[in-house]
Structures are given as structure tokens and as C-alpha cells.
């Protein structure tokens, strides 16, 4: 007599790419999220081994899709710069984010200050920054943490002569600056603020218009601007 063996198919584990929730709490949070991602992607555009993304699921334990976190903005060094639907650490040589920025608010503070902070420390995220654009609860509005022996310690802020608050990020080689409550990335090597493509176009147009107005004024004074 031949014994029959029942075949039980193994259901593949699914790792969803989205949860149906909005990317950000509101327009203000979204604008800064979009700025940070776009500006950092431009900054690292010539680095094929640096990956910049945001609001993307990071799965950090194979076989356990509930082990997931979705930072607002993150940067990973040492992985291919390509499009992904989600980020699975076991498919990326176990590389986890080196830098994370959360655009935080009252409704997300418990996660940003609690669960996410613990997960980021567990994953070895070297720098974790938080920015509260509305100033609802985070004081100061911009705060940074760096990882030392598995624990986070505050990044010292500098107040510049013009009142701008600046926090260095050693991981990125940049500064996060807060000017009149607005967040911007600053490159100390060039002395310039990181801009998005749209901001670069606007700045170029503004400079050209200023040059044209100056040229017109010189002609009114019978001065040929091309001779200067």
C-alpha cells in the first residue's frame, strides 16, 4: 500500500509597498518632506552608491513583514542608487539608513520620539533629526541626535550671528539650518543652501531679471553696461 502525502502549498510572504495612508499630515509637512528629498538627491546625484528616499517602507527582518518602518527622509550609503518600491535590508547587504529626518508634528510625536527612535537605534542609524515646521510641540523646532554605543545623544546646535540656528550632520557633510522657522540644508564647502530644481530655476530667473534691471538703469545714465 502506498501512503499518500498531502501537498500543502507555501503561501509566499507579502511585503506591501504602501498602506494607503497619506505621505504627510498636511501641506506644510509635505512641502518640507519634498524639499529634503529633492535637495539631497541633487546633492548626491553623482554618487551611484548613495540612495536617497522618503516615505518608503523599510523592512528590516526577513520573514516578518510587521518589522517595518517608513521614515520621512532617509539616506543610505553603500547601496545602488536606483528606484525601489520598498527597501528590504536583507536584499541590500544588510545596509540600513545612515541618516534619517522626520518631519514631525503633535500627531506623530509619540512614534517619532518613542517607537521609531528605538527602531532607528536598533538598526544603527547614525544620525536621527526631527523638524517640527509648525512649532506645535518640538522646542527647539529642529533637533538632531547621533548614535554612540547604541544610544542617541543630542547634536549641539550653533546660533549664527544673524540668528540662524545650524546643526551639523557629519554623516552627510552638511548642515541643517533653521531660518525664521524654515528648514534648509546648507553646504559649508560651497557656502550655499541646497536648492530643488524648481528653486534653482526661480533663483536663475530672479538673477537674470536683476541683471536686466541694472542694465536698463545704466543705459538711462548713458552708460553702456557691456563696456563695464
Coordinates of C-alpha atoms in Angstrom, one line a residue:
X1 CA 0.0 0.0 0.0
X2 CA 1.4 3.4 -1.0
X3 CA 0.9 6.2 1.5
X4 CA -0.4 9.4 0.1
X5 CA 1.2 12.7 1.1
X6 CA -0.9 15.8 1.1
X7 CA 0.8 18.7 -0.6
X8 CA 0.3 21.9 1.3
X9 CA 1.4 24.9 -0.8
X10 CA 3.5 27.5 1.0
X11 CA 2.0 31.0 0.7
X12 CA 4.7 33.5 -0.1
X13 CA 5.2 36.2 2.4
X14 CA 4.0 39.6 1.2
X15 CA 5.7 42.9 1.9
X16 CA 3.3 45.6 1.0
X17 CA 4.6 48.7 -0.8
X18 CA 2.1 51.1 0.7
X19 CA -0.5 51.3 3.5
X20 CA -3.0 53.7 1.9
X21 CA -2.1 56.5 4.3
X22 CA -1.1 60.0 3.1
X23 CA 2.6 60.8 2.7
X24 CA 2.4 63.6 5.2
X25 CA 0.0 65.1 7.7
X26 CA -0.6 68.3 5.7
X27 CA 0.7 70.6 3.0
X28 CA 3.3 72.2 5.2
X29 CA 4.8 68.9 6.3
X30 CA 4.7 67.6 2.7
X31 CA 6.5 70.7 1.3
X32 CA 9.5 70.2 3.6
X33 CA 9.5 66.4 3.0
X34 CA 9.6 67.0 -0.8
X35 CA 12.3 69.7 -0.4
X36 CA 14.6 67.5 1.7
X37 CA 14.3 64.5 -0.7
X38 CA 14.8 66.6 -3.8
X39 CA 17.6 68.7 -2.5
X40 CA 19.5 65.7 -1.2
X41 CA 19.0 63.7 -4.4
X42 CA 20.5 66.6 -6.4
X43 CA 23.4 66.8 -3.9
X44 CA 24.2 63.1 -4.2
X45 CA 23.3 62.8 -7.9
X46 CA 26.9 62.0 -8.9
X47 CA 27.2 59.3 -6.3
X48 CA 25.9 55.9 -7.6
X49 CA 26.4 54.2 -4.2
X50 CA 24.2 56.7 -2.2
X51 CA 20.5 56.1 -2.1
X52 CA 18.1 58.9 -1.0
X53 CA 14.4 58.2 -0.5
X54 CA 11.4 59.1 1.7
X55 CA 8.1 57.7 2.9
X56 CA 9.3 54.3 1.7
X57 CA 8.7 51.1 3.7
X58 CA 11.9 49.7 5.2
X59 CA 11.6 46.0 6.0
X60 CA 14.4 45.0 8.4
X61 CA 13.6 41.4 9.3
X62 CA 13.2 38.8 6.6
X63 CA 10.0 36.7 7.0
X64 CA 8.4 39.3 9.3
X65 CA 6.6 42.0 7.3
X66 CA 5.4 43.6 10.5
X67 CA 9.0 44.6 11.2
X68 CA 8.7 47.7 9.1
X69 CA 9.2 51.4 9.4
X70 CA 8.7 54.3 7.0
X71 CA 11.0 57.4 7.6
X72 CA 10.0 60.7 6.0
X73 CA 13.5 61.1 4.6
X74 CA 16.5 58.8 4.7
X75 CA 19.9 58.3 3.2
X76 CA 21.8 55.0 2.8
X77 CA 25.5 54.8 1.9
X78 CA 27.0 51.8 0.1
X79 CA 23.9 50.7 -1.9
X80 CA 22.9 51.2 -5.5
X81 CA 21.2 54.4 -6.3
X82 CA 18.1 53.1 -8.2
X83 CA 14.3 53.2 -7.9
X84 CA 12.7 50.8 -5.4
X85 CA 9.1 50.1 -4.4
X86 CA 10.3 49.2 -0.8
X87 CA 13.6 48.7 0.9
X88 CA 14.4 45.3 2.2
X89 CA 17.6 45.2 4.2
X90 CA 18.4 41.6 3.5
X91 CA 18.4 42.4 -0.2
X92 CA 20.8 45.3 0.4
X93 CA 23.7 43.5 2.1
X94 CA 22.1 44.4 5.4
X95 CA 22.8 48.1 4.8
X96 CA 20.4 50.3 6.9
X97 CA 19.9 54.1 6.7
X98 CA 22.8 56.2 7.9
X99 CA 20.7 59.4 8.2
X100 CA 17.0 59.9 8.9
X101 CA 14.9 63.1 9.0
X102 CA 11.3 63.0 10.4
X103 CA 9.0 66.0 9.6
X104 CA 7.3 65.7 13.0
X105 CA 4.1 67.0 14.5
X106 CA 1.8 66.5 17.5
X107 CA 0.0 63.6 15.9
X108 CA 3.3 61.7 15.1
X109 CA 5.3 62.7 18.1
X110 CA 4.7 59.5 20.1
X111 CA 6.1 57.4 17.2
X112 CA 8.9 59.8 16.4
X113 CA 10.0 60.2 20.0
X114 CA 9.3 56.6 21.0
X115 CA 8.9 53.6 18.7
X116 CA 10.7 55.0 15.7
X117 CA 13.6 56.3 17.8
X118 CA 14.0 52.9 19.3
X119 CA 13.9 51.1 16.0
X120 CA 16.4 53.6 14.5
X121 CA 18.8 53.0 17.3
X122 CA 18.3 49.2 16.9
X123 CA 19.1 49.5 13.2
X124 CA 22.2 51.5 13.8
X125 CA 21.0 54.7 12.2
X126 CA 24.0 57.0 12.9
X127 CA 22.0 60.3 12.8
X128 CA 18.4 61.0 13.5
X129 CA 17.0 64.5 13.0
X130 CA 13.5 65.8 13.7
X131 CA 11.9 69.0 12.4
X132 CA 8.6 70.5 13.6
X133 CA 7.6 73.0 10.9
X134 CA 4.6 74.4 12.8
X135 CA 6.3 74.5 16.2
X136 CA 3.4 72.7 17.8
X137 CA 5.4 70.8 20.3
X138 CA 9.1 70.4 19.5
X139 CA 11.2 73.1 21.2
X140 CA 13.6 73.9 19.6
X141 CA 11.9 73.1 16.3
X142 CA 14.9 71.4 14.9
X143 CA 16.8 68.7 16.8
X144 CA 19.4 66.2 16.0
X145 CA 20.7 63.0 17.6
X146 CA 23.8 61.0 16.9
X147 CA 24.3 57.3 17.8
X148 CA 27.0 56.4 20.3
X149 CA 27.3 52.8 21.5
X150 CA 23.6 52.1 20.7
X151 CA 22.3 55.2 22.4
X152 CA 21.3 58.6 21.0
X153 CA 22.8 61.8 22.2
X154 CA 21.9 65.4 21.1
X155 CA 23.7 67.2 18.3
X156 CA 24.9 70.6 19.6
X157 CA 23.2 73.5 17.8
X158 CA 25.0 76.7 16.8
X159 CA 23.3 80.1 16.6
X160 CA 24.9 82.2 14.0
X161 CA 25.3 86.0 14.1
X162 CA 22.2 86.5 12.0
X163 CA 20.1 84.4 14.3
X164 CA 20.1 81.3 12.1
X165 CA 20.2 78.0 14.0
X166 CA 22.6 75.5 12.5
X167 CA 23.1 71.8 13.3
X168 CA 25.9 69.9 11.6
X169 CA 25.4 66.4 10.2
X170 CA 28.7 64.6 10.0
X171 CA 27.2 61.8 8.0
X172 CA 26.1 64.0 5.1
X173 CA 28.8 66.6 5.4
X174 CA 26.2 69.3 5.5
X175 CA 24.3 71.5 8.0
X176 CA 20.6 71.7 8.7
X177 CA 19.7 75.3 9.2
X178 CA 16.6 76.9 10.6
X179 CA 16.0 80.5 9.4
X180 CA 12.8 82.1 10.6
X181 CA 11.4 78.6 11.3
X182 CA 12.2 77.3 7.8
X183 CA 14.4 74.3 7.3
X184 CA 17.2 74.3 4.7
X185 CA 20.2 72.1 4.0
X186 CA 23.5 74.1 3.8
X187 CA 26.7 73.1 2.2
X188 CA 29.6 74.6 4.2
X189 CA 32.1 73.6 1.4
X190 CA 30.4 75.9 -1.1
X191 CA 28.7 78.3 1.3
X192 CA 25.3 77.7 -0.4
X193 CA 21.9 76.5 0.5
X194 CA 20.8 73.3 -1.2
X195 CA 18.0 74.0 -3.7
X196 CA 15.5 71.9 -5.5
X197 CA 15.4 72.0 -9.4
X198 CA 12.4 74.4 -9.2
X199 CA 14.2 76.7 -6.7
X200 CA 17.3 76.7 -8.9
X201 CA 15.2 77.8 -11.9
X202 CA 13.5 80.5 -9.9
X203 CA 16.8 81.8 -8.5
X204 CA 18.3 81.9 -12.0
X205 CA 15.3 83.8 -13.3
X206 CA 15.5 86.3 -10.4
X207 CA 19.2 86.9 -11.0
X208 CA 18.6 87.4 -14.8
X209 CA 15.8 89.9 -14.1
X210 CA 18.0 91.8 -11.6
X211 CA 20.8 92.0 -14.2
X212 CA 18.4 93.3 -16.8
X213 CA 17.0 96.0 -14.5
X214 CA 20.6 97.0 -13.7
X215 CA 21.5 97.2 -17.3
X216 CA 18.4 99.3 -18.1
X217 CA 19.3 101.7 -15.3
X218 CA 22.8 102.1 -16.6
X219 CA 21.5 102.9 -20.1
X220 CA 19.3 105.6 -18.5
X221 CA 22.5 107.1 -17.2
X222 CA 24.1 106.9 -20.7
X223 CA 26.4 104.1 -19.5
X224 CA 26.8 101.0 -21.8
X225 CA 26.6 98.0 -19.4
X226 CA 28.6 95.9 -22.0
X227 CA 31.6 98.2 -21.5
X228 CA 31.8 97.5 -17.8

